[in-house]
Coordinates of C-alpha atoms in Angstrom, one line a residue:
M27 CA 43.6 4.9 -64.1
K28 CA 40.9 5.9 -61.5
K29 CA 40.0 9.4 -60.8
T30 CA 40.6 10.5 -57.2
V31 CA 38.7 13.4 -55.7
S32 CA 39.3 15.0 -52.3
L33 CA 36.5 16.7 -50.7
F34 CA 34.9 17.0 -47.1
L35 CA 33.2 13.9 -45.6
V36 CA 29.4 13.7 -45.7
L37 CA 27.9 10.3 -45.3
P38 CA 24.5 10.8 -43.4
L39 CA 22.2 9.7 -46.3
L40 CA 24.2 6.8 -47.5
L41 CA 21.4 4.4 -47.1
T42 CA 18.7 6.5 -48.7
L43 CA 18.2 6.8 -52.4
A44 CA 21.8 7.5 -53.0
A45 CA 23.1 4.2 -51.9
P46 CA 23.3 2.0 -55.1
S47 CA 26.2 0.0 -53.7
L48 CA 23.7 -2.0 -51.8
A49 CA 22.1 -4.9 -53.1
A50 CA 18.6 -4.3 -54.5
E51 CA 16.2 -4.8 -51.8
E52 CA 13.2 -6.3 -51.2
A53 CA 10.4 -3.7 -51.4
A54 CA 8.5 -4.1 -48.2
F55 CA 8.2 -0.5 -46.9
S56 CA 6.0 -0.1 -43.9
D57 CA 5.1 3.5 -44.7
V58 CA 4.2 2.6 -48.5
S59 CA 0.5 1.3 -48.6
Q60 CA -0.1 -0.8 -51.5
T61 CA -3.3 1.1 -52.2
Q62 CA -1.3 4.3 -53.0
W63 CA -0.7 5.3 -56.8
Y64 CA 3.1 5.2 -56.3
A65 CA 3.3 1.6 -54.4
G66 CA 3.9 -0.3 -57.7
Y67 CA 6.7 2.2 -58.8
V68 CA 8.3 2.3 -55.3
N69 CA 8.3 -1.5 -55.2
R70 CA 9.7 -2.0 -58.7
A71 CA 12.3 0.7 -58.4
A72 CA 13.6 -0.7 -55.1
Q73 CA 13.6 -4.3 -56.5
L74 CA 15.6 -3.1 -59.5
G75 CA 18.0 -1.2 -57.2
F76 CA 17.3 2.3 -58.4
V77 CA 16.2 3.6 -55.1
H78 CA 16.6 2.6 -51.4
G79 CA 14.8 3.1 -48.2
L80 CA 15.9 4.9 -45.1
G81 CA 16.4 1.9 -43.0
G82 CA 13.9 0.1 -40.7
G83 CA 11.5 -0.6 -43.6
I84 CA 11.0 3.2 -44.2
F85 CA 10.8 4.9 -47.5
D86 CA 9.4 8.3 -46.8
P87 CA 7.4 8.8 -50.1
E88 CA 6.7 12.4 -49.5
G89 CA 10.1 13.3 -48.5
D90 CA 12.2 15.5 -50.7
V91 CA 14.7 14.4 -53.2
T92 CA 17.9 16.2 -53.7
Y93 CA 19.8 17.0 -56.9
A94 CA 22.5 14.4 -55.9
H95 CA 19.8 11.9 -55.2
F96 CA 18.3 12.1 -58.6
A97 CA 21.6 12.0 -60.2
T98 CA 22.2 8.9 -58.3
M99 CA 18.9 7.3 -59.3
M100 CA 19.8 7.9 -63.1
C101 CA 23.2 6.5 -62.5
N102 CA 21.7 3.5 -60.8
T103 CA 19.7 2.7 -64.1
S104 CA 22.6 2.8 -66.6
Y105 CA 25.9 4.1 -65.4
L106 CA 27.0 2.1 -62.2
S107 CA 30.1 0.6 -63.9
E108 CA 31.2 4.1 -64.5
V109 CA 30.5 5.2 -60.8
S110 CA 32.6 2.1 -59.6
A111 CA 35.6 3.1 -61.8
I112 CA 36.0 6.3 -59.8
A113 CA 37.9 6.1 -56.6
V114 CA 36.8 8.9 -54.1
L115 CA 38.8 9.4 -51.0
P116 CA 37.0 9.0 -47.6
N117 CA 36.6 12.8 -47.0
A118 CA 34.5 13.2 -50.3
P119 CA 30.7 13.5 -50.0
W120 CA 28.9 10.4 -50.7
W121 CA 27.4 11.8 -54.0
T122 CA 30.8 12.8 -55.6
A123 CA 31.2 9.8 -58.0
Y124 CA 27.7 10.0 -58.8
C125 CA 27.6 13.6 -59.7
M126 CA 30.8 13.2 -61.7
V127 CA 29.3 10.4 -63.8
A128 CA 25.8 12.4 -64.3
N129 CA 27.9 15.5 -65.2
A130 CA 30.1 13.7 -67.9
H131 CA 26.9 12.6 -69.5
G132 CA 25.3 15.9 -69.7
L133 CA 22.5 15.3 -67.1
F134 CA 23.0 18.5 -65.4
Y135 CA 22.9 20.7 -68.5
N136 CA 20.7 23.7 -67.7
T137 CA 20.4 23.1 -64.2
P138 CA 22.4 24.8 -61.2
M139 CA 24.5 21.5 -61.1
S140 CA 26.0 22.2 -64.5
N141 CA 28.6 24.3 -62.7
Q142 CA 30.8 22.0 -60.7
Q143 CA 31.9 24.7 -58.5
K144 CA 28.3 25.0 -57.3
W145 CA 28.0 21.5 -56.2
A146 CA 28.4 22.0 -52.7
D147 CA 25.7 24.6 -52.7
Y148 CA 23.2 22.5 -54.7
A149 CA 23.8 18.8 -54.4
E150 CA 22.1 18.2 -51.1
T151 CA 19.1 20.8 -51.7
P152 CA 15.7 19.5 -53.0
I153 CA 15.4 19.4 -56.8
P154 CA 12.5 21.4 -58.2
R155 CA 10.2 19.4 -60.5
G156 CA 11.2 21.7 -63.4
D157 CA 14.9 20.8 -63.0
M158 CA 13.8 17.0 -62.6
A159 CA 12.3 17.4 -65.9
V160 CA 15.4 18.8 -67.6
M161 CA 17.7 16.1 -66.0
T162 CA 15.2 13.4 -67.3
Y163 CA 15.2 14.9 -70.7
N164 CA 18.7 15.2 -70.8
Y165 CA 19.2 11.5 -69.8
L166 CA 16.7 10.7 -72.6
T167 CA 18.7 12.7 -75.1
H168 CA 21.9 10.9 -74.0
C169 CA 20.2 7.5 -74.6
G170 CA 19.1 8.6 -78.0
K171 CA 15.6 9.2 -77.1
G172 CA 15.2 13.0 -77.1
T173 CA 13.7 13.9 -80.3
L174 CA 10.1 15.0 -81.1
A175 CA 8.6 17.1 -83.7
S176 CA 8.2 20.7 -82.5
A177 CA 4.7 20.8 -83.5
S178 CA 3.9 18.0 -81.3
L179 CA 5.7 19.5 -78.5
D180 CA 3.5 22.8 -79.0
I181 CA 0.4 20.8 -78.8
V182 CA 1.5 19.4 -75.4
R183 CA 2.8 22.5 -74.1
A184 CA -0.4 24.3 -74.6
D185 CA -2.2 21.8 -72.2
I186 CA 0.1 22.5 -69.4
T187 CA -1.0 25.8 -67.9
D188 CA 1.8 26.7 -65.5
I189 CA 5.0 26.2 -67.6
S190 CA 4.6 29.6 -69.7
G191 CA 7.2 31.4 -67.2
L192 CA 9.8 28.7 -67.8
N193 CA 12.8 29.2 -70.1
V194 CA 12.6 27.5 -73.5
F195 CA 14.6 24.6 -72.8
H196 CA 12.7 23.9 -69.5
A197 CA 9.4 24.1 -71.2
K198 CA 10.6 21.7 -74.0
A199 CA 11.9 19.3 -71.4
V200 CA 8.6 19.2 -69.5
A201 CA 6.5 19.0 -72.8
Y202 CA 8.9 16.1 -74.1
C203 CA 8.5 14.2 -71.1
F204 CA 4.7 14.8 -71.0
A205 CA 4.3 13.7 -74.5
N206 CA 6.1 10.3 -73.9
K207 CA 4.1 9.7 -70.7
I208 CA 7.1 9.8 -68.6
L209 CA 5.9 12.8 -66.5
N210 CA 2.4 13.8 -65.6
G211 CA 0.9 16.8 -63.8
V212 CA -1.0 17.1 -60.6
G213 CA -4.6 18.0 -62.1
D214 CA -6.1 20.9 -63.8
G215 CA -3.4 21.1 -66.2
R216 CA -0.6 22.1 -63.8
F217 CA 2.8 20.6 -63.3
L218 CA 4.3 22.6 -60.4
P219 CA 7.7 23.2 -62.0
D220 CA 8.8 24.9 -58.7
S221 CA 7.6 22.4 -56.2
S222 CA 10.1 19.9 -54.8
L223 CA 10.2 16.5 -56.2
T224 CA 9.1 13.8 -53.7
R225 CA 10.6 10.3 -53.4
A226 CA 7.2 8.8 -54.6
Q227 CA 7.3 10.9 -57.6
A228 CA 10.9 10.2 -58.3
A229 CA 10.4 6.5 -58.1
K230 CA 7.6 6.8 -60.9
V231 CA 9.8 9.0 -63.1
I232 CA 12.8 6.8 -62.9
C233 CA 10.7 3.5 -63.8
E234 CA 9.1 5.3 -66.7
A235 CA 12.4 6.7 -67.9
Y236 CA 14.0 3.5 -67.6
D237 CA 11.1 1.7 -69.6
F238 CA 11.2 4.1 -72.2
T239 CA 14.9 3.8 -73.0
T240 CA 14.7 0.0 -72.8
A241 CA 11.6 -2.1 -72.7
R242 CA 9.8 0.4 -75.1
Q243 CA 12.3 0.1 -77.7
S244 CA 10.9 -3.2 -78.9

């Protein structure tokens, strides 16, 4: 039996990253120059249906990604059938089904979204890069890809200069994703865990995570 959720109506971002019901679109965004580092990731993520533009051929690569957007992207890679199985009433936020599925798979563990009572406060706020790393690590763990020797993690962690203030789980998540080339820093050994994740960065992360859990298995 499908689950029913009754919440307030929020639909303004239906055509953004969080619109997986749309068919995978041709990646021809007028604001994504093919000379930019992220062009290949954006194009591929859009073609696979993991991300979507804002309409009118706009992607907004430097725009912020919210917790709900990033959860939706992860659902787009692996859990769409589960999202489709949840019937959401018309007055529910667009992200309700995606966040329910993400939460069921533990993707919000150790982030503010782990408390469902806080979803209305956090779902549509920009996700910091540190929490993005945690959600990515949680996703990889759920896919059976979250194990790496502590010694190896310590070596990677030592090379990242700005995560010493993170809690143990966040630091482990960042180091694990670095070690497996899913994440990278911004230069000079920095990761900027408190900075907001951009849409261009998110496209790269989701492509790398998808490859790590699928193509790299062979």
